[in-house]
CSV table of C-alpha atoms and ligand atoms in Angstrom, one decimal:
chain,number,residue,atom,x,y,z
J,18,UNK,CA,92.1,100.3,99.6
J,19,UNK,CA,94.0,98.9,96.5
J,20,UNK,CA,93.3,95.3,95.2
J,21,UNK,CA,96.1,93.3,95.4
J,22,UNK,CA,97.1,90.3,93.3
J,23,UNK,CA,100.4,88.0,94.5
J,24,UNK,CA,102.3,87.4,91.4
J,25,UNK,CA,105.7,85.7,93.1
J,26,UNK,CA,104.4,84.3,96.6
J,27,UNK,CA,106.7,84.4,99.9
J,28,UNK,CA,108.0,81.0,99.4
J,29,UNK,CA,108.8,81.3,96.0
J,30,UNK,CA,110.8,84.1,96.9
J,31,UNK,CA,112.5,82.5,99.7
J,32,UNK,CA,113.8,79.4,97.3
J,33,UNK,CA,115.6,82.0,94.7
J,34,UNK,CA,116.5,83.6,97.2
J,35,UNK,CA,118.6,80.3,98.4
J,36,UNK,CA,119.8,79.6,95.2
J,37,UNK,CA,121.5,83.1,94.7
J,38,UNK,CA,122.7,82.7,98.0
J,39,UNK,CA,124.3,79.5,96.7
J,40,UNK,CA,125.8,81.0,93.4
J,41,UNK,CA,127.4,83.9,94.6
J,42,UNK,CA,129.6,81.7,97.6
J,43,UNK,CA,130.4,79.3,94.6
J,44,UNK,CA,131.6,82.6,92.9
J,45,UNK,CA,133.0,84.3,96.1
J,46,UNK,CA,134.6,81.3,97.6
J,47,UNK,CA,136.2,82.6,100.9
J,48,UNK,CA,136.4,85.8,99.4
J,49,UNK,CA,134.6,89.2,101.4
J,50,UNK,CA,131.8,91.1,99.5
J,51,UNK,CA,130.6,94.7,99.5
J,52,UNK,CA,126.6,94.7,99.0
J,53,UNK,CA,126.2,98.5,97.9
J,54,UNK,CA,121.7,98.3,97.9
J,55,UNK,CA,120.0,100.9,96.1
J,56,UNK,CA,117.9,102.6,98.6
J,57,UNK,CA,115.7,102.3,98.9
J,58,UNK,CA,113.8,99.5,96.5
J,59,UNK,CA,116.4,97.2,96.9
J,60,UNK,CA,116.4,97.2,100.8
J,61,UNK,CA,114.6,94.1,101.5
J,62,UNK,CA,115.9,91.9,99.3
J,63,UNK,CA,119.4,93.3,99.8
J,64,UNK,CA,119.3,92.4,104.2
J,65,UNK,CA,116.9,88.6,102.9
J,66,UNK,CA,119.9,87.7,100.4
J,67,UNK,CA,122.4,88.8,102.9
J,68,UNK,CA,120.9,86.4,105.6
J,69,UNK,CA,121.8,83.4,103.2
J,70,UNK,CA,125.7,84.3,102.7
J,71,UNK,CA,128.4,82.7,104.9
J,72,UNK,CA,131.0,85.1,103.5
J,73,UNK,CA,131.8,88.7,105.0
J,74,UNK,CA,128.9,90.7,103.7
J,75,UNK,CA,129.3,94.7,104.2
J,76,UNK,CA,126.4,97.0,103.8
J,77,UNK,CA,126.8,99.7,101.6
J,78,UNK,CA,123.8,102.2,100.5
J,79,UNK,CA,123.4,104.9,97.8
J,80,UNK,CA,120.4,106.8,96.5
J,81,UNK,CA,119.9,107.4,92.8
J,82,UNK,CA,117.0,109.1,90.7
J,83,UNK,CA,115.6,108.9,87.1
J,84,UNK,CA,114.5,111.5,85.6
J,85,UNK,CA,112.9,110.4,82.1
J,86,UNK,CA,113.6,113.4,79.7
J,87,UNK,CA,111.1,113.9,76.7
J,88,UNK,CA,113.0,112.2,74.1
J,89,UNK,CA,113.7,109.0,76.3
J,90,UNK,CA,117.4,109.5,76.8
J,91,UNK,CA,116.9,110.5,80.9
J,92,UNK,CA,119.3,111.4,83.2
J,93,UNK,CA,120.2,109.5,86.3
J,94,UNK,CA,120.9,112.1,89.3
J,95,UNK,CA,122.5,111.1,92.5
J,96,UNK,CA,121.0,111.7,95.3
J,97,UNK,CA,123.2,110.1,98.2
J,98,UNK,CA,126.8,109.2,98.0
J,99,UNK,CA,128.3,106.2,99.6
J,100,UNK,CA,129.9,106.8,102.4
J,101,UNK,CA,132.3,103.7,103.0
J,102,UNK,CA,135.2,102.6,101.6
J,103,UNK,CA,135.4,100.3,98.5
J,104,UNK,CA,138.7,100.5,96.9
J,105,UNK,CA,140.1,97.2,96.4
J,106,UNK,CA,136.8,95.5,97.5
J,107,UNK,CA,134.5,93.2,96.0
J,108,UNK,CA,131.2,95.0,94.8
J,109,UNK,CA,127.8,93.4,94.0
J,110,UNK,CA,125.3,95.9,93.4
J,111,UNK,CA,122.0,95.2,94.8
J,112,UNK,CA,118.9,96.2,92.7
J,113,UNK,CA,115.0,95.6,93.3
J,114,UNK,CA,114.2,95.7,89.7
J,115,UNK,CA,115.8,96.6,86.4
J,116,UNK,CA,113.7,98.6,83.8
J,117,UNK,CA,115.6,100.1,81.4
J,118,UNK,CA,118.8,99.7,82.6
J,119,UNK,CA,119.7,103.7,82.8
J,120,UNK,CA,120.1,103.3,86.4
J,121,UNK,CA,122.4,100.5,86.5
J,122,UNK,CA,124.6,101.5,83.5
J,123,UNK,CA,124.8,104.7,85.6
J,124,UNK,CA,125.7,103.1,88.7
J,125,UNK,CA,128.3,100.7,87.2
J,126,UNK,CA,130.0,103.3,86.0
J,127,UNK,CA,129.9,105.9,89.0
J,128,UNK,CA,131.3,102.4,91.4
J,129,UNK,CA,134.3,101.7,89.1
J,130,UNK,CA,135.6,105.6,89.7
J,131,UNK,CA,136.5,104.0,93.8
J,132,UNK,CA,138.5,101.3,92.1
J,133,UNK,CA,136.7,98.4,93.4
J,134,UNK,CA,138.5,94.9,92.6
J,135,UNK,CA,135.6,93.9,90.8
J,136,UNK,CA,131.7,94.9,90.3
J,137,UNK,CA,128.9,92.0,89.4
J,138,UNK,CA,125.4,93.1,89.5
J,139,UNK,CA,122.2,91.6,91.2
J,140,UNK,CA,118.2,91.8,90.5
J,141,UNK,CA,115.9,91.1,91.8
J,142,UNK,CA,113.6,91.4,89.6
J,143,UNK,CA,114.0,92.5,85.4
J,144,UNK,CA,111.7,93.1,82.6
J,145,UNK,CA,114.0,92.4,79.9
J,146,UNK,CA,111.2,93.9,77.2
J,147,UNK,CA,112.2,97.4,78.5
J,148,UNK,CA,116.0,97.1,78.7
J,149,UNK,CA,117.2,100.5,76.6
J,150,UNK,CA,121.1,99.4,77.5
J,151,UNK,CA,122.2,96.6,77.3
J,152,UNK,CA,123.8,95.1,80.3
J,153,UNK,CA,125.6,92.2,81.8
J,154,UNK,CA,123.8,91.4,84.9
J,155,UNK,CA,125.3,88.8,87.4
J,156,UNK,CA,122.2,87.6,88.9
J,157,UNK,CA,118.4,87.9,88.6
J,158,UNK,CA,115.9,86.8,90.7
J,159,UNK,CA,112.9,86.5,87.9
J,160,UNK,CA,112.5,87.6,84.6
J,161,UNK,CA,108.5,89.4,84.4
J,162,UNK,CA,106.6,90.5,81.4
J,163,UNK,CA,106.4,94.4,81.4
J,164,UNK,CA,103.8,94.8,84.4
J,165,UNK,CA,104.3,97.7,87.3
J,166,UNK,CA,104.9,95.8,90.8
J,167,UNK,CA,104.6,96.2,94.4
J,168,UNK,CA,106.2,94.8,97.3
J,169,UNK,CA,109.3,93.0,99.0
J,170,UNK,CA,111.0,96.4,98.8
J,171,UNK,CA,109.1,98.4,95.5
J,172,UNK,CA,106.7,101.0,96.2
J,173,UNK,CA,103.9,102.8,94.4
J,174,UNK,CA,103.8,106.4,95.6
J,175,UNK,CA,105.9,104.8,98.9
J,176,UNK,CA,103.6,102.2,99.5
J,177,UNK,CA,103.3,98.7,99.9
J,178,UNK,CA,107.2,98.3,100.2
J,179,UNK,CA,106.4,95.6,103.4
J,180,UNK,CA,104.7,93.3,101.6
J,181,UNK,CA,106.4,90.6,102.2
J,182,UNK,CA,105.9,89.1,98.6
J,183,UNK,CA,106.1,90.6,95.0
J,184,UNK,CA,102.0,91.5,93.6
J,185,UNK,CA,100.3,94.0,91.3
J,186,UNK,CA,97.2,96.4,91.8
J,187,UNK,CA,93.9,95.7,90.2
Q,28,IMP,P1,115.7,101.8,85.1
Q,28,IMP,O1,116.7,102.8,85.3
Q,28,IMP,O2,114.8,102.1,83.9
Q,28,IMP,O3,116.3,100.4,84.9
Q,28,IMP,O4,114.7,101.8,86.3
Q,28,IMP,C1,114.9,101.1,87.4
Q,28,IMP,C2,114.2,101.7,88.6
Q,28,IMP,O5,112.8,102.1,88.3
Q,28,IMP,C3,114.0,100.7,89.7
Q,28,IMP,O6,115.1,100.7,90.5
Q,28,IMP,C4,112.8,101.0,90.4
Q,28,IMP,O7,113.0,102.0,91.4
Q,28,IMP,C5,111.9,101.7,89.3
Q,28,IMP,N1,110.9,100.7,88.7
Q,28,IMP,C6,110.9,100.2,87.5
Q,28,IMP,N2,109.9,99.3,87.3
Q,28,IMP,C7,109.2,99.3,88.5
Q,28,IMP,C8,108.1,98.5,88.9
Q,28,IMP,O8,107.4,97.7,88.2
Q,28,IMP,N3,107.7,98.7,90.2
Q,28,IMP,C9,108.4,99.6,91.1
Q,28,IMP,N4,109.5,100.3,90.7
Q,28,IMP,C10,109.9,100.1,89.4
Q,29,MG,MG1,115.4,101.0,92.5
């Protein structure tokens, strides 16, 4: 069994949590909103931050993969397509945690092909120290020093995605 330390307790969580909540119907107005999550990382923020929205929220999922190829440029691979229909709509992509941004710049891109009326982003989590491209994200949960975490959605090896907080091993 792995030691684990809590880095960003439960009720720390919860009050960002409210605050984005806030921020995007300030942004949003009346207006509905596609949440296309990242599977699957970004799955239990994606339904917590949902829970806090008066607006229309849609689900949307996709499933990319990184691959990190030997001289650091990488390739992002898609794995599953979305499946609903976002032409026209409002998109906020929903993200656990952003690294080096390869899967996001990715992802931007890929969403804008269904003619979306506009894309915004949302983290989580980032570790701006590792950002490779640069990109405008929307909103961020919290900024963290370059650490690998567990929890509230992010796995190691497919664990520990229920805790219901964000921690570290050892
Ligand atoms: P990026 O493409 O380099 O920005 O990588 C982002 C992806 O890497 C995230 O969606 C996560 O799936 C994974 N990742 C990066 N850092 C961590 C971490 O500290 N814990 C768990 N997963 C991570
Ligand atoms: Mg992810």
């Amino acid at each position: 069994m792995d030691d684990i330390k809590v880095l960003i307790n439960e009720a720390k969580i919860d009050a960002r949590l409210d605050e984005i909540a806030k921020e995007i119907m300030k942004d949003y107005k009346d207006e509905d909103i596609v949440f296309v999550g990242v599977l699957r990382g970004a799955a239990m923020f994606m339904i917590e931050l949902a829970k806090r929205i008066k607006n229309s929220v849609e689900f949307e999922f996709i499933q990319l993969e990184s691959y990190e190829g030997e001289n650091s440029t990488g390739n992002v691979k898609l794995k599953q397509e979305l499946t609903g229909k976002i032409e026209g709509k409002n998109i906020i992509i929903i993200e656990d945690i952003i690294d080096t941004g390869r899967t996001l710049e990715y992802l931007r891109e890929h969403i804008k092909k269904f003619n979306p009326k506009s894309v915004k982003i949302c983290t989580l989590l980032s570790k701006p120290s590792r950002r490779v491209f640069e990109l405008n994200v929307d909103y961020i949960g919290f900024s963290i020093p370059d650490e690998f975490v567990i929890g509230y959605g992010m796995d190691y090896n497919q664990k520990y995605r229920n805790l219901p907080f964000i921690g570290k091993i050892g």
